[in-house]
JSON list of C-alpha atoms in Angstrom, two decimals:
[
{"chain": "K", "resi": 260, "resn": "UNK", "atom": "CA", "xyz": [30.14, 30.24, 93.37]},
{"chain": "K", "resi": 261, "resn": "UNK", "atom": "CA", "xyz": [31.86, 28.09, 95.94]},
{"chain": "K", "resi": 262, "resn": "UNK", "atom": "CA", "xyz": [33.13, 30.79, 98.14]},
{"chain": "K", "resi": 263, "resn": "UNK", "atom": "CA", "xyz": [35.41, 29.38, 100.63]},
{"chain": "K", "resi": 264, "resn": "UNK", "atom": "CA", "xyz": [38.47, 30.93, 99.76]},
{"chain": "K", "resi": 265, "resn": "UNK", "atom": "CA", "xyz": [39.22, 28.31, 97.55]},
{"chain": "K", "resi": 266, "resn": "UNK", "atom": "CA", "xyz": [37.66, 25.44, 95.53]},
{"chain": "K", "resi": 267, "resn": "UNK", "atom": "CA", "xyz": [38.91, 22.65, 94.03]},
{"chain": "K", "resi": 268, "resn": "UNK", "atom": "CA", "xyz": [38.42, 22.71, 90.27]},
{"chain": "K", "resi": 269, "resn": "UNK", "atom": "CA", "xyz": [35.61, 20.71, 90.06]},
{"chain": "K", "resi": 270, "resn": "UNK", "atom": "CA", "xyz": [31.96, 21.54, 89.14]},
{"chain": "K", "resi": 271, "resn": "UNK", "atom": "CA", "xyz": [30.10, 23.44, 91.57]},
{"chain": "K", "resi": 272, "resn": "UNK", "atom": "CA", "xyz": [33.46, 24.17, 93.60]},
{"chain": "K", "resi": 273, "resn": "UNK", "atom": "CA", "xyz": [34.82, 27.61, 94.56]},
{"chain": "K", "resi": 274, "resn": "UNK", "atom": "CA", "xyz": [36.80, 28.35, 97.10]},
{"chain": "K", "resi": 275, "resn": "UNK", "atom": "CA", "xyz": [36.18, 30.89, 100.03]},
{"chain": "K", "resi": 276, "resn": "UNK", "atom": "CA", "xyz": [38.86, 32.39, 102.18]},
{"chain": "K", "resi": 277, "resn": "UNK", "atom": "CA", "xyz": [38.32, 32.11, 105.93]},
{"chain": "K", "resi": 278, "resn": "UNK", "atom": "CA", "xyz": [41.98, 32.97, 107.17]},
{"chain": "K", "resi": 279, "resn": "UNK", "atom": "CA", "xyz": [44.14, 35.16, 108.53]},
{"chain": "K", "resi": 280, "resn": "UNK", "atom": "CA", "xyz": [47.78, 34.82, 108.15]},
{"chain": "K", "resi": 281, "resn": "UNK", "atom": "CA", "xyz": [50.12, 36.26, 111.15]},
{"chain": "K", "resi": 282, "resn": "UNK", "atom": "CA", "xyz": [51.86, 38.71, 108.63]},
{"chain": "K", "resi": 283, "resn": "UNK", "atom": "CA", "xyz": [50.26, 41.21, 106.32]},
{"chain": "K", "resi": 284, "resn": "UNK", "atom": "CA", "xyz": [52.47, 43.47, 104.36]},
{"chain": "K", "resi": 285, "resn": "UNK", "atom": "CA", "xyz": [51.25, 47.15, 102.16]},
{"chain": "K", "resi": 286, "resn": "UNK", "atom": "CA", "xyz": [47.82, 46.83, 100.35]},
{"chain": "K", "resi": 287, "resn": "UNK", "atom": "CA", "xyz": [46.17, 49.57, 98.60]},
{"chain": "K", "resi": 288, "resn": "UNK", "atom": "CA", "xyz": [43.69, 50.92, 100.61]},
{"chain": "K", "resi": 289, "resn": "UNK", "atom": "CA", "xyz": [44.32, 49.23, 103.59]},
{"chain": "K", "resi": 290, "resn": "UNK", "atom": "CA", "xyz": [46.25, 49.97, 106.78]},
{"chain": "K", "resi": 291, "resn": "UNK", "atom": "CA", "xyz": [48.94, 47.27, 106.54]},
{"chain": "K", "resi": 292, "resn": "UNK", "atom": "CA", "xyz": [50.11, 48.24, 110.70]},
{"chain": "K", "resi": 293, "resn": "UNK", "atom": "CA", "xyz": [46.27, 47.46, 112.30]},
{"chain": "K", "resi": 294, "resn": "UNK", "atom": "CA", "xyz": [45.56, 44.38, 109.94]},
{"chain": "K", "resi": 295, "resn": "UNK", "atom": "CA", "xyz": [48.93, 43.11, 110.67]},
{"chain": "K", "resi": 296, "resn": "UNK", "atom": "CA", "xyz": [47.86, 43.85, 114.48]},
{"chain": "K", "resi": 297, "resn": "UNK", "atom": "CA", "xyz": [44.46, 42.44, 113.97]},
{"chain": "K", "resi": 298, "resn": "UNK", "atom": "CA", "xyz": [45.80, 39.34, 112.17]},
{"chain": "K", "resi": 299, "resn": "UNK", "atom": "CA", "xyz": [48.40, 38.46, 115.12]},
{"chain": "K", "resi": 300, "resn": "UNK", "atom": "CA", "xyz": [45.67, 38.74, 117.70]},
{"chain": "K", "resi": 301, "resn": "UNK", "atom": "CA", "xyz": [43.17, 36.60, 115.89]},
{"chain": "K", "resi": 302, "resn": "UNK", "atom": "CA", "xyz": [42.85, 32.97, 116.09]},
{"chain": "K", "resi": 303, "resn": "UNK", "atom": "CA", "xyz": [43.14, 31.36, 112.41]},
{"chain": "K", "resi": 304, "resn": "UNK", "atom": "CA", "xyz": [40.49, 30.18, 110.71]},
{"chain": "K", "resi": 305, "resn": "UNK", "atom": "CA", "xyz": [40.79, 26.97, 108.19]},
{"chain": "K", "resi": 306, "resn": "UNK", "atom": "CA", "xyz": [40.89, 27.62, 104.65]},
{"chain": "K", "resi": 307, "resn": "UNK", "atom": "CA", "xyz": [37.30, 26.89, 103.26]},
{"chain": "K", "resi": 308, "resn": "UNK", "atom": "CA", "xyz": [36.78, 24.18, 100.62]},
{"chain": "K", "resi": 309, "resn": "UNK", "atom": "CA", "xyz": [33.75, 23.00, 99.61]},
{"chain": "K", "resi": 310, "resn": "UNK", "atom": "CA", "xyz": [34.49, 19.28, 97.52]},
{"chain": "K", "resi": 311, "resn": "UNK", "atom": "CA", "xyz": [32.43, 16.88, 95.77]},
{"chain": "K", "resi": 312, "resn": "UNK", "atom": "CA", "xyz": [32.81, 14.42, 98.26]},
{"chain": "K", "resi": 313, "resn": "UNK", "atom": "CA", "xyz": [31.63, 16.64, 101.51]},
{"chain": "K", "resi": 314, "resn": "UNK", "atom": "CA", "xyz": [31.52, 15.00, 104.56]},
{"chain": "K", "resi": 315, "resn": "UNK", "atom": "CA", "xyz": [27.99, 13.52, 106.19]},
{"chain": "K", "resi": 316, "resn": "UNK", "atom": "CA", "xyz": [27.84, 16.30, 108.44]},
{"chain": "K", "resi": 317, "resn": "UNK", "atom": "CA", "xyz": [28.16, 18.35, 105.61]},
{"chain": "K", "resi": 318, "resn": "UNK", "atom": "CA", "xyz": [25.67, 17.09, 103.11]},
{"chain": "K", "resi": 319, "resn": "UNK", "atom": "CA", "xyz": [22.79, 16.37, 105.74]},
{"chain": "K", "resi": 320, "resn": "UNK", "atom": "CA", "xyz": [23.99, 20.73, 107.09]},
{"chain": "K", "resi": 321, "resn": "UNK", "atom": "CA", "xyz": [23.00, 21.69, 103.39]},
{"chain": "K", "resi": 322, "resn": "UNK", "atom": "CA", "xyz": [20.23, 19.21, 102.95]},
{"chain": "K", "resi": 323, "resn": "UNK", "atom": "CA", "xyz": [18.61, 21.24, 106.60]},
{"chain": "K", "resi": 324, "resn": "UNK", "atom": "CA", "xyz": [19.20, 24.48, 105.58]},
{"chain": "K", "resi": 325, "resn": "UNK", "atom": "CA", "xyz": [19.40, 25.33, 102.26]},
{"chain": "K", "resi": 326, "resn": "UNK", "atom": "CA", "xyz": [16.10, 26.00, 100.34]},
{"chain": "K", "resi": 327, "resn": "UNK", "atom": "CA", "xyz": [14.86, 24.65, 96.93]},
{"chain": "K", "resi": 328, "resn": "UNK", "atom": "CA", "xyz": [14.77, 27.29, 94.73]},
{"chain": "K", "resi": 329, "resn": "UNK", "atom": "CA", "xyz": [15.07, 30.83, 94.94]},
{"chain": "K", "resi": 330, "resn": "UNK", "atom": "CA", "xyz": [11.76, 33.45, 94.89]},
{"chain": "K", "resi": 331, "resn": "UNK", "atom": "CA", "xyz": [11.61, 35.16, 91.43]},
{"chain": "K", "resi": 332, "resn": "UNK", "atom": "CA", "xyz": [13.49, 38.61, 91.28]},
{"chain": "K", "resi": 333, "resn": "UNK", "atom": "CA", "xyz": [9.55, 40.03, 90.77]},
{"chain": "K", "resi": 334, "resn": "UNK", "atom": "CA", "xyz": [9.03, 39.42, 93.78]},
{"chain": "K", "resi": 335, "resn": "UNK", "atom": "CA", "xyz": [7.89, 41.96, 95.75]},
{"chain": "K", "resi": 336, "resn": "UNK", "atom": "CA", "xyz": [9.41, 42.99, 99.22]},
{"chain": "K", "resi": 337, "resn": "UNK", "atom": "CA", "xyz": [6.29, 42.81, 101.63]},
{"chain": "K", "resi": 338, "resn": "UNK", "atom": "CA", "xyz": [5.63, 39.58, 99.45]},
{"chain": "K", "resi": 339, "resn": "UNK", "atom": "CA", "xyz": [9.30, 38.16, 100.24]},
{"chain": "K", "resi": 340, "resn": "UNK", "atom": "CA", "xyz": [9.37, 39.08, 103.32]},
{"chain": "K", "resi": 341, "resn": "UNK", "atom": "CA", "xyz": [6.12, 37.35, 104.42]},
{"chain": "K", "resi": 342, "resn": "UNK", "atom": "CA", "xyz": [7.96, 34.31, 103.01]},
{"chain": "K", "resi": 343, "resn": "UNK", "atom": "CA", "xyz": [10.70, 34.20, 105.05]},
{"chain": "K", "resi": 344, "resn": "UNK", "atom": "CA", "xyz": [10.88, 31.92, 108.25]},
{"chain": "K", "resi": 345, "resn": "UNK", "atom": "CA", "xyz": [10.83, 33.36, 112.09]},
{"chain": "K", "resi": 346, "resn": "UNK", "atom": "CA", "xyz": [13.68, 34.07, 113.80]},
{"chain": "K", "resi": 347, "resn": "UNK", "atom": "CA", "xyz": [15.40, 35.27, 116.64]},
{"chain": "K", "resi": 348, "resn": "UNK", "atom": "CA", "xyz": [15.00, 38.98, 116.51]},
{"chain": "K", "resi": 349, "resn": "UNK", "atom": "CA", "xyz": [18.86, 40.35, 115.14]},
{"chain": "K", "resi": 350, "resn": "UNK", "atom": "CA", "xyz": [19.61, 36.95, 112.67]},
{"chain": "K", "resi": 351, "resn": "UNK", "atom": "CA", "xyz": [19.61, 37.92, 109.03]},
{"chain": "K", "resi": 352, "resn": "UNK", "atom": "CA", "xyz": [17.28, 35.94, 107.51]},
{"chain": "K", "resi": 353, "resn": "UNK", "atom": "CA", "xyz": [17.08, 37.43, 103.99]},
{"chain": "K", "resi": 354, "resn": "UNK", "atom": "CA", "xyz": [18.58, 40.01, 101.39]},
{"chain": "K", "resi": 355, "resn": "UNK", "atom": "CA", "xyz": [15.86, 41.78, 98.83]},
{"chain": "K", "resi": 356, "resn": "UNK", "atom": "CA", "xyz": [17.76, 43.49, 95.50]},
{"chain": "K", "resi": 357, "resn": "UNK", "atom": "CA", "xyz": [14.76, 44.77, 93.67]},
{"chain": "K", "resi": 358, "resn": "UNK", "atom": "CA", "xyz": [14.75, 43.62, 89.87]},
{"chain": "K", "resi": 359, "resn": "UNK", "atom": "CA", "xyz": [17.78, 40.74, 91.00]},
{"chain": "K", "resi": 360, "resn": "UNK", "atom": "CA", "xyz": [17.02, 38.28, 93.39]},
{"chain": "K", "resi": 361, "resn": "UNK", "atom": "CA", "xyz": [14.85, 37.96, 97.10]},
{"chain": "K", "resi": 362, "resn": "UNK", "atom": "CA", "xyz": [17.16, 35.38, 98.74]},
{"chain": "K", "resi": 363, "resn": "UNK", "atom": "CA", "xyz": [17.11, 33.89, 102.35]},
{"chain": "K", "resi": 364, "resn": "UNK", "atom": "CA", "xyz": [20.55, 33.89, 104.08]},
{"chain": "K", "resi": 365, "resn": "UNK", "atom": "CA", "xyz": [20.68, 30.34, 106.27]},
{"chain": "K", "resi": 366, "resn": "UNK", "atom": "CA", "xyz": [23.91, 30.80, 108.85]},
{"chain": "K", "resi": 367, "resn": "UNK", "atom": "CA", "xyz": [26.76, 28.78, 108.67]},
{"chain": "K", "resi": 368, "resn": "UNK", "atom": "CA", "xyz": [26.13, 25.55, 111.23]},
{"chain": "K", "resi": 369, "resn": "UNK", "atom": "CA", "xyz": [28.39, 26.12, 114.84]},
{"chain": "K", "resi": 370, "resn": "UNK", "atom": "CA", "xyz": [31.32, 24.51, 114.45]},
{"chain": "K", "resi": 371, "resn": "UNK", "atom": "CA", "xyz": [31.67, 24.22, 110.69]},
{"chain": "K", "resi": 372, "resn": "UNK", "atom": "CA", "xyz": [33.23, 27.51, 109.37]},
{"chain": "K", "resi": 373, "resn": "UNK", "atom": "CA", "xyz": [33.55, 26.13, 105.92]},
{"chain": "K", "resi": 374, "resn": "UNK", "atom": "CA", "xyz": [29.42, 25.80, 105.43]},
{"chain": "K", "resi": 375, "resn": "UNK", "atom": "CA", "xyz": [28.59, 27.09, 102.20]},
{"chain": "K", "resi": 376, "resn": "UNK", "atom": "CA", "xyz": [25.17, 26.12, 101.31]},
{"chain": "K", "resi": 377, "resn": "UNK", "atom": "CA", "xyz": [24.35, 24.06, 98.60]},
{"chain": "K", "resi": 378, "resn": "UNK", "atom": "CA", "xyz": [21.03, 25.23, 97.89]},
{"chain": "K", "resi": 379, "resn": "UNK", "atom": "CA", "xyz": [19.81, 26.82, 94.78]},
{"chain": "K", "resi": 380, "resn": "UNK", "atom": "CA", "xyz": [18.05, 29.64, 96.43]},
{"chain": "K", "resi": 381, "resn": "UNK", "atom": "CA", "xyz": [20.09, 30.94, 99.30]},
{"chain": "K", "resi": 382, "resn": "UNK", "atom": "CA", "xyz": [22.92, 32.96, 100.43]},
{"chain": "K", "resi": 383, "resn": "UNK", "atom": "CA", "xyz": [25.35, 31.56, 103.44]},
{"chain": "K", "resi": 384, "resn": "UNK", "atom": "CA", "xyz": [26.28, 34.31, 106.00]},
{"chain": "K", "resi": 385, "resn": "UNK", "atom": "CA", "xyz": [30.00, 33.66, 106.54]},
{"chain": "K", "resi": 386, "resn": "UNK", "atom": "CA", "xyz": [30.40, 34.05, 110.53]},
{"chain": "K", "resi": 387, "resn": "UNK", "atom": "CA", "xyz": [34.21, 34.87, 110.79]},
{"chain": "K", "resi": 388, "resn": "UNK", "atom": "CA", "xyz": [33.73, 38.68, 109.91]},
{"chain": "K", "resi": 389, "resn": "UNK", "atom": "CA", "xyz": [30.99, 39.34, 112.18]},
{"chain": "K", "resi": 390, "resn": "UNK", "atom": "CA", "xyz": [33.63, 39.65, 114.94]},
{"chain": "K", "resi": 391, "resn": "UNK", "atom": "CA", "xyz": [35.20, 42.97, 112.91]},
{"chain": "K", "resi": 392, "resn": "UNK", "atom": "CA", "xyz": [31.62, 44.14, 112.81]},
{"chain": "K", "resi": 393, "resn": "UNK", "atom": "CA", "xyz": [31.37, 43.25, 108.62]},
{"chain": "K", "resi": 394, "resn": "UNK", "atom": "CA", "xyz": [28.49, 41.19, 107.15]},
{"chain": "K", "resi": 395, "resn": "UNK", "atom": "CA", "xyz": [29.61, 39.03, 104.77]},
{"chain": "K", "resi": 396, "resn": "UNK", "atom": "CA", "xyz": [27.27, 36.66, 102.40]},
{"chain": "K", "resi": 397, "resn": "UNK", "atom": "CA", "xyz": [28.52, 33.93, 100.11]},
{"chain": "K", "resi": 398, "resn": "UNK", "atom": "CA", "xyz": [27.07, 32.06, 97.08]},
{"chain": "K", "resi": 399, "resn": "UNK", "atom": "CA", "xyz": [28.53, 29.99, 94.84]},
{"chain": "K", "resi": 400, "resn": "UNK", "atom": "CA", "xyz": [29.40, 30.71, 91.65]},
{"chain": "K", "resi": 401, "resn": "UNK", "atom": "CA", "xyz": [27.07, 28.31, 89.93]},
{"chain": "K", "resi": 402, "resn": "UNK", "atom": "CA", "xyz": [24.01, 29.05, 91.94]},
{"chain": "K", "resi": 403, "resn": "UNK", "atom": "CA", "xyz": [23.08, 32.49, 94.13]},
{"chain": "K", "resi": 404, "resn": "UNK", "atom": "CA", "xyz": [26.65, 33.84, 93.30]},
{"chain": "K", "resi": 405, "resn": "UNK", "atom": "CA", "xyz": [25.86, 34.26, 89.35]},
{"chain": "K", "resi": 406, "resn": "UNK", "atom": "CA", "xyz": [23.56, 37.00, 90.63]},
{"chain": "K", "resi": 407, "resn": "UNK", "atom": "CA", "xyz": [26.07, 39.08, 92.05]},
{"chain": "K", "resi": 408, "resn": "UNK", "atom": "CA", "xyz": [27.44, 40.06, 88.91]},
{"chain": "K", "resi": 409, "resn": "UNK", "atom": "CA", "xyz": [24.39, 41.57, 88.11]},
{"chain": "K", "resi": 410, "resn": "UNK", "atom": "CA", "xyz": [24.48, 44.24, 90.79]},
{"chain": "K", "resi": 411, "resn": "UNK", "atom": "CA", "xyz": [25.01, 47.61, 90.19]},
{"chain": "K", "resi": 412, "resn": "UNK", "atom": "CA", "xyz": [27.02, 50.37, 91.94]},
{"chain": "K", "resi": 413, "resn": "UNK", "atom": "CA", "xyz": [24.75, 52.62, 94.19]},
{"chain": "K", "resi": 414, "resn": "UNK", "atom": "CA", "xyz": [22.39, 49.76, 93.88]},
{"chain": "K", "resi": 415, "resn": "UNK", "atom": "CA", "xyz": [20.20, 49.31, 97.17]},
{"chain": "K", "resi": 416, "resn": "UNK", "atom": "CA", "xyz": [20.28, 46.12, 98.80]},
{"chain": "K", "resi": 417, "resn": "UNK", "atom": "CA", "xyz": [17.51, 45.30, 101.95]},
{"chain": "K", "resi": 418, "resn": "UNK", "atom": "CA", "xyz": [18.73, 43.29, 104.40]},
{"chain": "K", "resi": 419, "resn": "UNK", "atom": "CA", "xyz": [15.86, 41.90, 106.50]},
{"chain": "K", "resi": 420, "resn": "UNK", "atom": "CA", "xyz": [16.07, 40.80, 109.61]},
{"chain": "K", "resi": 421, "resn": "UNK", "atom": "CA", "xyz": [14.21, 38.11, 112.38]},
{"chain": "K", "resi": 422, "resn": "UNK", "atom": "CA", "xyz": [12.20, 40.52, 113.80]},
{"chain": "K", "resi": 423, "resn": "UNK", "atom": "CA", "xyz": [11.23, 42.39, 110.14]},
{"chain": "K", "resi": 424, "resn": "UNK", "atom": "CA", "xyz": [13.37, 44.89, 110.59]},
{"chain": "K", "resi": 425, "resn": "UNK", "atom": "CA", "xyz": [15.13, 46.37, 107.15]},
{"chain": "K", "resi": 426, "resn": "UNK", "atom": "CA", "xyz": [18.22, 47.61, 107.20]},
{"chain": "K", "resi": 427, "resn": "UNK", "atom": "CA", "xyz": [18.88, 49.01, 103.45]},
{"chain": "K", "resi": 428, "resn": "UNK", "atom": "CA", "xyz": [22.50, 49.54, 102.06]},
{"chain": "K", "resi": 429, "resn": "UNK", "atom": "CA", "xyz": [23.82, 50.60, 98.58]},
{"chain": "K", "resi": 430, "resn": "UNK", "atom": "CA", "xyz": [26.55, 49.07, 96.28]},
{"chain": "K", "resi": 431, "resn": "UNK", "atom": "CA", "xyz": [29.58, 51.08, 96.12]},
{"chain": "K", "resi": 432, "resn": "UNK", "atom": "CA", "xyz": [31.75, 48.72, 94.15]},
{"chain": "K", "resi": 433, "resn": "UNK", "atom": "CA", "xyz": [32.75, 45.75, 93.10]},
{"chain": "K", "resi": 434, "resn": "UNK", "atom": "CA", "xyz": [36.05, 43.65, 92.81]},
{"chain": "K", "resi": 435, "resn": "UNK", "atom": "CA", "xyz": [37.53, 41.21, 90.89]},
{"chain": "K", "resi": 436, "resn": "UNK", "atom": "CA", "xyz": [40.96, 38.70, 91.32]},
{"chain": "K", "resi": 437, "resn": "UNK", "atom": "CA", "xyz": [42.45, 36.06, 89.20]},
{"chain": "K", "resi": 438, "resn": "UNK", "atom": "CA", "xyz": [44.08, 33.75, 91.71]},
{"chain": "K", "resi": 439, "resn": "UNK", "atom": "CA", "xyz": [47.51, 33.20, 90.99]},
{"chain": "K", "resi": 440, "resn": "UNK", "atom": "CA", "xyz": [46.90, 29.56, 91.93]},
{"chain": "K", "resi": 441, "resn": "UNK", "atom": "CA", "xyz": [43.33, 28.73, 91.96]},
{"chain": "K", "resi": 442, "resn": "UNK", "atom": "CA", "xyz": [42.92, 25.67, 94.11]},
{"chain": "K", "resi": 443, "resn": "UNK", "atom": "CA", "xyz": [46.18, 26.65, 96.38]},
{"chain": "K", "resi": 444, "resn": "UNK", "atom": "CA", "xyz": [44.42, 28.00, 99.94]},
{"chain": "K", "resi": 445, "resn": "UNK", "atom": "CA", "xyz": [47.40, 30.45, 100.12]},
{"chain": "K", "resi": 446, "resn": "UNK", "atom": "CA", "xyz": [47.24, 32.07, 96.84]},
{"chain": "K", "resi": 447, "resn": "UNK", "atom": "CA", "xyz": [48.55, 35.26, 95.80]},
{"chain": "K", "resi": 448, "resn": "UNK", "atom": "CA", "xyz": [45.82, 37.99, 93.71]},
{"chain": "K", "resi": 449, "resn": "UNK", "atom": "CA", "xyz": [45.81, 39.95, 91.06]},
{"chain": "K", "resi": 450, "resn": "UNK", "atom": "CA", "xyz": [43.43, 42.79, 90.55]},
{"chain": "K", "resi": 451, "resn": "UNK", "atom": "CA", "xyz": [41.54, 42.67, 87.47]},
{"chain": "K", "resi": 452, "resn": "UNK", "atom": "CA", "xyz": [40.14, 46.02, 87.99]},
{"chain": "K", "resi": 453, "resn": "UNK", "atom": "CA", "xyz": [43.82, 47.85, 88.31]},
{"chain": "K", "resi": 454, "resn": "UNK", "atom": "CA", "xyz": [46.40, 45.46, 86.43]},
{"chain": "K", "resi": 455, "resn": "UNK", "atom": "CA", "xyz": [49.56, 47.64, 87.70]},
{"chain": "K", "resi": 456, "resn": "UNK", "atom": "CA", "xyz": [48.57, 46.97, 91.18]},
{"chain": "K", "resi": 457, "resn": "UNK", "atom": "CA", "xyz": [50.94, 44.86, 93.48]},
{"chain": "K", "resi": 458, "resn": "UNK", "atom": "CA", "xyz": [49.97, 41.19, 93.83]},
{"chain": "K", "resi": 459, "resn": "UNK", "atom": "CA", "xyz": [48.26, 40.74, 96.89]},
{"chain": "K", "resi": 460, "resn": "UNK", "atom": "CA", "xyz": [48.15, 38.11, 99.78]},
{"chain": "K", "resi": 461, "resn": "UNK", "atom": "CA", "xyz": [44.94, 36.17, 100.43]},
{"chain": "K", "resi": 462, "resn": "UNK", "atom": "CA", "xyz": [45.53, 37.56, 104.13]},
{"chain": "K", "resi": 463, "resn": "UNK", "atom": "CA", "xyz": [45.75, 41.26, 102.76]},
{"chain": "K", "resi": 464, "resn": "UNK", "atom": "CA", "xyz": [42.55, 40.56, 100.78]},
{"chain": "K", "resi": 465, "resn": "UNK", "atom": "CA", "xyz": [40.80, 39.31, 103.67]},
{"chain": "K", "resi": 466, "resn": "UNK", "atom": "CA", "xyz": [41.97, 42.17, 105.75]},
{"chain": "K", "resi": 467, "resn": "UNK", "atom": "CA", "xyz": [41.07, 44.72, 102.85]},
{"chain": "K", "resi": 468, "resn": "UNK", "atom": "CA", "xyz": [37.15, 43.14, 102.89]},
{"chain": "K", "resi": 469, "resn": "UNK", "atom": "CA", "xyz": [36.76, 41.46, 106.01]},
{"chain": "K", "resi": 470, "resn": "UNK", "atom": "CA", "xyz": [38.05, 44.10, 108.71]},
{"chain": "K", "resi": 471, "resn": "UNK", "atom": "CA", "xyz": [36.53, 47.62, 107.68]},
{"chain": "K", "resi": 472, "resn": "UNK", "atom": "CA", "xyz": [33.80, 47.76, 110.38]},
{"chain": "K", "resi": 473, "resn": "UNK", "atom": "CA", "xyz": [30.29, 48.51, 108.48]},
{"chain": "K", "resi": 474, "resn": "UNK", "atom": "CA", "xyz": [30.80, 46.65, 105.43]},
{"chain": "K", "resi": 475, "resn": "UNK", "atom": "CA", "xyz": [28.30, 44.73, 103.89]},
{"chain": "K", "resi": 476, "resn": "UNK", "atom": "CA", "xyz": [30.50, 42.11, 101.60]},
{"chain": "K", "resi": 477, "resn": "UNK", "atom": "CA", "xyz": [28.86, 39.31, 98.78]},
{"chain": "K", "resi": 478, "resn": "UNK", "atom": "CA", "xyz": [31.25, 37.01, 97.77]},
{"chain": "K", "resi": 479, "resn": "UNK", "atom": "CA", "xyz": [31.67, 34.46, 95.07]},
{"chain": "K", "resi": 480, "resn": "UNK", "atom": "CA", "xyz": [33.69, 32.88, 92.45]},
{"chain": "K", "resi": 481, "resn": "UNK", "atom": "CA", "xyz": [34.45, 33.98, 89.04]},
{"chain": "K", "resi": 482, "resn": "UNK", "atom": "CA", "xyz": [34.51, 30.83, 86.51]},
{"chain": "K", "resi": 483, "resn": "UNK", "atom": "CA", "xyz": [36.98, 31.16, 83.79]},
{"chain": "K", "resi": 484, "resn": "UNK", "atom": "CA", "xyz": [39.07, 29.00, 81.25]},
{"chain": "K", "resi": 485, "resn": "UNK", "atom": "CA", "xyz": [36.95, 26.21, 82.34]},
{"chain": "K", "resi": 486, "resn": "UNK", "atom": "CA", "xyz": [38.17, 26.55, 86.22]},
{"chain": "K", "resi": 487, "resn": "UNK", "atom": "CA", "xyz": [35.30, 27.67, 88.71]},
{"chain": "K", "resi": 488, "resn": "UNK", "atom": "CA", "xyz": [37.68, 28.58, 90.98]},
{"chain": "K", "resi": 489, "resn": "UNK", "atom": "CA", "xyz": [40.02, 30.76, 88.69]},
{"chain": "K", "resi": 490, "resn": "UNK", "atom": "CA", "xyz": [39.09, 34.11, 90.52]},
{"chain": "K", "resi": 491, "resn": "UNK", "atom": "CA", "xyz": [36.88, 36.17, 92.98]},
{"chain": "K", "resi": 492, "resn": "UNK", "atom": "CA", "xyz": [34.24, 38.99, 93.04]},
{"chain": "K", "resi": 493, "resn": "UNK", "atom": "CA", "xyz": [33.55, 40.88, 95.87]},
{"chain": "K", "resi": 494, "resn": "UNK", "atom": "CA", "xyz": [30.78, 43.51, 96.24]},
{"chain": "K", "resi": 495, "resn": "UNK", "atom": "CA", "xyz": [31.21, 46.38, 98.46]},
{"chain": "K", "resi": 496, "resn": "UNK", "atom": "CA", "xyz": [28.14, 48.16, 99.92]},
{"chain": "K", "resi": 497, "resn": "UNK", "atom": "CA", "xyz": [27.71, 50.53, 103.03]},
{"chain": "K", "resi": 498, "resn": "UNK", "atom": "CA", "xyz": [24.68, 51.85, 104.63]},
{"chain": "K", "resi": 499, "resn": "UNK", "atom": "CA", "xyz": [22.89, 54.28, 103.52]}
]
């Protein structure tokens, strides 16, 4: 995927939102009053947009901390979980779907919101939502993210921590949006899962994922009509 709220049409580019927007309006299943709140106190965040032509910075970020290849989905837990490098005690370090993938999570770098890694084998933990208490992972489309498709509702996902600690949640859903305007940061939605819904704001769809406390959200691009950046899955999951 290229989640960022937005990628530029290009091969291996999707687009990830990281913004808020100081006015949020009615959204199914979200309280329109405390995200509009929560949106006027927050500080916005740049639209993310991962391009061809990344900056230095950039390139040598991904070329530091993004593995080579990803551990088969065989893999077994105590196995993938010996593999995975030491860290501080409460950093996620990796994510374990049994049968899917066992993928290390590298963090985005400070200063550099719109980090997505560019490694085959890894998931980028998208900072922003931490603040609302969510976890949020992204992959792009064309490398982790094509797994996420593959997840099943009331799946169980392992998320493992520095200090080996597990913390196991389970799928509850998953979303999907056409962007009205793929490559436009401040593009309008459309579910594909409810067609008769109302368009929705990239600032309601961040508040509808990113500020529910508890969440555990994997993004990524959907790739359609030859655009990689024509829409955007989202799976849900909770602990159990």
């Amino acid at each position: 995927m290229k989640p960022k709220f937005i990628l530029a049409a290009v091969a291996l580019s999707c687009s990830l939102m990281i913004a808020l927007l100081p006015q949020i309006s009615n959204l199914p299943r979200v309280n329109a009053q405390s995200a509009a709140q929560s949106a006027a106190n927050a500080q916005p965040l740049p639209i993310v947009t991962l391009q061809p032509t990344a900056s230095a910075a950039r390139i040598a970020n991904a070329q530091i901390n993004a593995p080579a290849d990803t551990a088969p989905a065989d893999t077994t837990l105590a196995d993938f979980v010996q593999s995975l490098p030491t860290a501080p005690a409460n950093a996620l370090i990796g994510v374990y779907a049994r049968g899917v993938f066992a993928l290390p999570v590298v963090q985005q770098p400070q200063g550099d919101p719109e980090f997505v890694s560019d490694g085959a084998g890894a998931l980028t933990q998208y900072a922003a939502p931490a603040a609302s208490g969510v976890t949020a992972l992204l992959a792009h489309n064309t490398l982790s993210g094509r797994y996420f498709s593959q997840l099943a509702n009331g799946q169980s996902l392992l998320l493992i921590f520095g200090d080996k600690r597990i913390a196991r949640y389970h799928i509850q859903r998953s979303e999907h949006f056409r962007a009205t305007r793929p490559t436009d940061p401040f593009s309008d939605f459309v579910s594909l899962d409810d067609p008769s819904a109302a368009l929705s704001s990239f600032a309601q769809i961040f508040a509808h994922f990113y500020q529910t406390p508890g969440q555990l959200i994997l993004q990524t691009c959907i790739t359609a009509q030859g655009n990689p950046s024509w829409g955007r899955l989202f799976v849900v999951a909770t602990p159990e």
